[in-house]
Amino acid sequence: MATDGPLLDVRGLSVSFPAPRGERLTVASGVTFDVGAGEVVGLVGESGSGKTVSSLAISGLVAAQGGRVEGSARLDGTELVGLPEKELRQLRGARVSMVFQQAIRSLNPGLTVGEQIAETVRRHRQVSRKAAWDRAVEMLDRVGIANPSARAQEYPHQFSGGMCQRVMIAMALCCDPRLLIADEPTTALDVTVQRRILDLLLELRAEQDIAILFITHDLGVIAEMCDRVVVMYAGEVVERGTMLDLFRRPRHPYTQGLLDAIPRGRGRRLVSIPGTVPPPMALPSGCRFAARCPYAEPGRCDAEHPPLRQVGDGSSGTREARCVRAEELELSGVVTA
Amino acid sequence: MSLLEVRGLGKRYVTKRSFFGRAVDRLVAVDDVSFSVEAGETFAVVGESGAGKSTTGRLVLRLIEPDRGSIVFDGTDVGSLSRRDFRPYRRRMQMVFQDAYGSLDPRVTVHDSVAEPLYIHFRTGRDERLAKAAELLERVGLGRHLFDRYPGELSGGQLQRIAIARALTLNPSLIVCDEPVAALDVSIRAQVLNLMKDLQEQLGLTYLFISHDLSLVEAIADRIAVMYQGRIVEQGTVEEIFGNPRDAYTKQLLAAIPSPVPRALRGSPLP
Amino acid sequence: MTATIPGAEPAAVPARRRGELVRRFARHRLAVGSLLFLLLLVLVALLAPLLAPYDPNAQDLMARLRAPSGAHWLGTDEFGRDVLSRVMYGARVSMVAAAEALIVAAGIGAPFGMVAGFTGRWVDGLLSRFFDGLMSVPALILALTLVAVLGPGLTNAMFAVGVVFAPRYFRVARAVTLELRKETFIEASEALGATGTHTVLRHIVPNIMSPLVIQASVLLGTAVTAEASLSFLGLGVRPPQASWGSMLSGAYSYAADAPHLVYVPGLMITLTVLAFTLAGDGLRGALGQRTTVVAEGV
């Protein structure tokens, strides 16, 4: 981890969208976390948790849809919130890149994959066409595409889902960004393909010292990939800490619920979280998870909105949870004797 | 006797025709698939995309007509019946789809949707239909205030409950479940699976459960068939498949599942 | 003539309450204005006998080709008939004629389109070829031929116009049904054991209504033009009955002396066609359809 502050430092980030009748709908509020250089941080949550919108806000992609971003997100000291679109565009692809779930939709069907990667290279670097093309072929080779110089001349539809995702990763990494934001990059893929993509990301991270913000709903993927984890629920961070701490002993009942909901072995009844995520227009005034929480105490949990606060001794990095009962609860992690 | 017995099921699609309409290239979707499902059990068909597992489920229900093979349901060779004679068997063989929202008509209230099968098969009167539907909707845990909603106004978990209620309307024996929870959030997924398990125990249902998710299948299935490129490469009980997989592809598939137990913590008791 | 196929996607979420639909429609100012204009037109058409200041067919040869005045607000025509009264009665003819063409077109096109889209295979091939053939015949020639066979008269003329428009309805209904056929709820209906008839009536028909209604607004506008064209050519209403087309036809020879005879029916035709198109656009917006339909003349 870098000594002079984290690579990405997100503080109090809020995202709101215009709603009918002139109101604004806040879909993420006070999101705070950081990613150190070369670190893999997992951003976990279900649909509606605000995980994707937070990541889009960081790369300046919510303004187009009428979204308003408040708070701060610094990349290597550069404030990203409020940065003019032109400068953001310079940044995207060069210092921060993104890969999405639907790789095939992120590619232009009318251009060969080599042309698309080369174009990205030329947008950020003053190099010749030849050099850009060579770089594209080199990147395709690096992401494990066999016979890269021939495949570079093919079109996206000639690639399978997994291969498309490799192309996207090649394109994302062609200008050596410091941070890769990967939003559910393997969700649409088969498990055996997912395994190869995850291994590839870990390899590239080791080779290029790139930091990854890995957004997923799959705790299995988190366990395999991440150094630290940020858990989001109903638009806010409810827990964060190192992956091992969090899986060994969660400090927020929602995290425990997510861990319990993963099927683990035969005969065990799945533990479900009752109810559903409250929609952003009907958030309770107290703890947002209280209505679904087996440990909720009337009068305490629904009284006021709990802050995200330091819990435990914090011996292995920051350990925070948004639960008034964090210290008194004995929550169980994935490993049981 | 098994409730469902499938022998040598096959389906090929013509992907290219010559100028004169002769088939010159075919895609084998399902090839010589045989298995049997006992009454009351959950039989899972697992595999990756393109393995032919969804096609298999649809062939069993004759939503796609098989090219070859036999489908024996409760002692009757339903595969050889005419479509008209097959219709009464549809009451006993139902389906739950992955896309619960898409499986419901967006212009019909969920209450009417669940009542519809009774009209289709028995021309049951509206009041009686709705009463039965209300009973089922309550059984799957849907609040009465949601009965008159349209599919677009409900969440994924609620919609899948409704789709299950709809499949139950005709008191079926077999339900083909095609990835019923794949589109749901983790916390909702467990709710729906537990509901399905409870209904199975209460009503003696048999599930043909199609899934790509091995850890899920391990938790809920009795027996498993692993499909790869249109064929079943291995089948057996959950213990056999997970404890002692013999086929190379099955082994590869099992090794690829991301484990929720971090590597550093595996095998170690809670400190 | 080019085919126009409105948004083949069925609206994802139905407007739950009628109020919602109205509210969304109301956002389109022009569409609301157009709808009010059309309602006014229908009202005038219905109440023509009460509202018209004169008998539309009463000739006054002493007052021929008069310019608009206090006695005759819109002047008189070549036989001294009151233009305002004739425009009012003409609205009746135009509305009834347009409705007839619509009913014939939708009645032939929509059911066959649904059957073709739902059944597929050779049925679709046969029907599609038939309607494509019908469409490839120039519309006016087809209408003229039909009128020649059926005999002149407005009813026959508008039946012919309906037949000419049927292929468009066929195409829209077929395209939307084909899209719907891929929806899971159609497959689910089959899995429940529903017959094809049940699936079509219960699940296809309600879901293709929006595009068909939108198509109707376009067709109504075009039918008004068609009535005018045919009457202009002397194939529609018979003298002395008034229709906008026949008024225009009669005014043709006097355009230099009495331009108001051209302007009044011409303006009515233009405004009505425009109103139908704009109201259709508003409806499309309210129903959540995307593709724009272009109105065309015959």
Short mmCIF file of N, CA, C and O in Angstrom, two decimals, chain C residues 15 21 32 48 62 85 96 105 121 141 148 181 197 200 203 209 244 252 266 271 274 285 292:
data_model
loop_
_atom_site.label_atom_id
_atom_site.label_comp_id
_atom_site.label_asym_id
_atom_site.label_seq_id
_atom_site.Cartn_x
_atom_site.Cartn_y
_atom_site.Cartn_z
N ALA C 15 -50.11 1.53 -18.51
CA ALA C 15 -50.47 2.66 -17.67
C ALA C 15 -51.51 2.12 -16.68
O ALA C 15 -52.56 1.65 -17.09
N LEU C 21 -52.34 7.64 -18.07
CA LEU C 21 -52.30 7.77 -19.53
C LEU C 21 -52.68 9.19 -19.94
O LEU C 21 -52.02 9.83 -20.75
N VAL C 32 -52.90 17.66 -27.57
CA VAL C 32 -54.14 18.02 -26.87
C VAL C 32 -54.97 18.97 -27.73
O VAL C 32 -56.17 18.80 -27.91
N ALA C 48 -74.64 19.18 -37.35
CA ALA C 48 -74.74 20.00 -38.55
C ALA C 48 -76.16 20.49 -38.86
O ALA C 48 -76.36 21.67 -39.15
N MET C 62 -79.15 33.77 -57.58
CA MET C 62 -78.95 35.22 -57.55
C MET C 62 -77.69 35.58 -56.75
O MET C 62 -77.21 36.71 -56.87
N SER C 85 -72.34 26.09 -44.46
CA SER C 85 -73.24 24.96 -44.25
C SER C 85 -72.70 23.71 -44.93
O SER C 85 -72.75 22.61 -44.39
N VAL C 96 -67.48 9.99 -41.47
CA VAL C 96 -68.05 8.66 -41.70
C VAL C 96 -67.19 7.88 -42.68
O VAL C 96 -66.88 6.71 -42.48
N ALA C 105 -60.01 -1.56 -43.17
CA ALA C 105 -58.57 -1.84 -43.17
C ALA C 105 -58.18 -2.66 -41.95
O ALA C 105 -57.48 -3.67 -42.06
N ARG C 121 -44.42 -20.10 -40.29
CA ARG C 121 -44.30 -21.12 -41.35
C ARG C 121 -45.03 -20.74 -42.64
O ARG C 121 -45.01 -19.59 -43.05
N ILE C 141 -54.76 3.22 -58.27
CA ILE C 141 -55.22 2.31 -59.32
C ILE C 141 -56.08 1.20 -58.72
O ILE C 141 -57.15 0.86 -59.24
N ALA C 148 -64.59 0.71 -59.90
CA ALA C 148 -65.14 0.32 -61.20
C ALA C 148 -65.95 -0.96 -61.07
O ALA C 148 -67.01 -1.12 -61.68
N ARG C 181 -44.28 -12.97 -29.87
CA ARG C 181 -44.12 -14.41 -29.90
C ARG C 181 -42.86 -14.84 -29.16
O ARG C 181 -42.78 -15.94 -28.63
N THR C 197 -55.62 -20.28 -29.88
CA THR C 197 -56.69 -19.27 -29.88
C THR C 197 -56.72 -18.52 -28.56
O THR C 197 -56.82 -17.29 -28.54
N VAL C 200 -53.75 -16.14 -28.33
CA VAL C 200 -53.89 -14.96 -29.18
C VAL C 200 -54.91 -13.98 -28.58
O VAL C 200 -54.63 -12.79 -28.42
N HIS C 203 -53.60 -12.92 -24.75
CA HIS C 203 -52.28 -12.31 -24.53
C HIS C 203 -51.73 -11.51 -25.71
O HIS C 203 -50.94 -10.59 -25.51
N MET C 209 -52.70 -3.72 -29.04
CA MET C 209 -53.66 -2.66 -29.23
C MET C 209 -53.00 -1.29 -29.42
O MET C 209 -53.38 -0.54 -30.31
N TRP C 244 -65.80 17.53 -48.50
CA TRP C 244 -64.72 18.49 -48.73
C TRP C 244 -64.09 18.28 -50.09
O TRP C 244 -63.74 19.22 -50.78
N TYR C 252 -62.66 24.17 -58.30
CA TYR C 252 -61.49 24.16 -59.16
C TYR C 252 -61.59 25.17 -60.32
O TYR C 252 -60.67 25.97 -60.54
N GLY C 266 -59.97 23.17 -48.61
CA GLY C 266 -58.54 22.80 -48.59
C GLY C 266 -57.96 22.91 -47.19
O GLY C 266 -57.27 22.02 -46.71
N LEU C 271 -55.98 20.78 -42.06
CA LEU C 271 -56.01 20.84 -40.60
C LEU C 271 -56.40 19.49 -40.00
O LEU C 271 -55.83 19.06 -39.00
N LEU C 274 -53.54 16.98 -40.30
CA LEU C 274 -52.51 17.38 -39.35
C LEU C 274 -52.92 17.02 -37.93
O LEU C 274 -52.12 16.49 -37.14
N GLY C 285 -46.60 8.84 -27.65
CA GLY C 285 -45.80 9.22 -26.51
C GLY C 285 -46.41 8.71 -25.22
O GLY C 285 -45.72 8.17 -24.36
N THR C 292 -41.69 6.75 -35.17
CA THR C 292 -42.62 7.71 -35.72
C THR C 292 -43.25 7.16 -36.99
O THR C 292 -42.59 6.53 -37.81
#
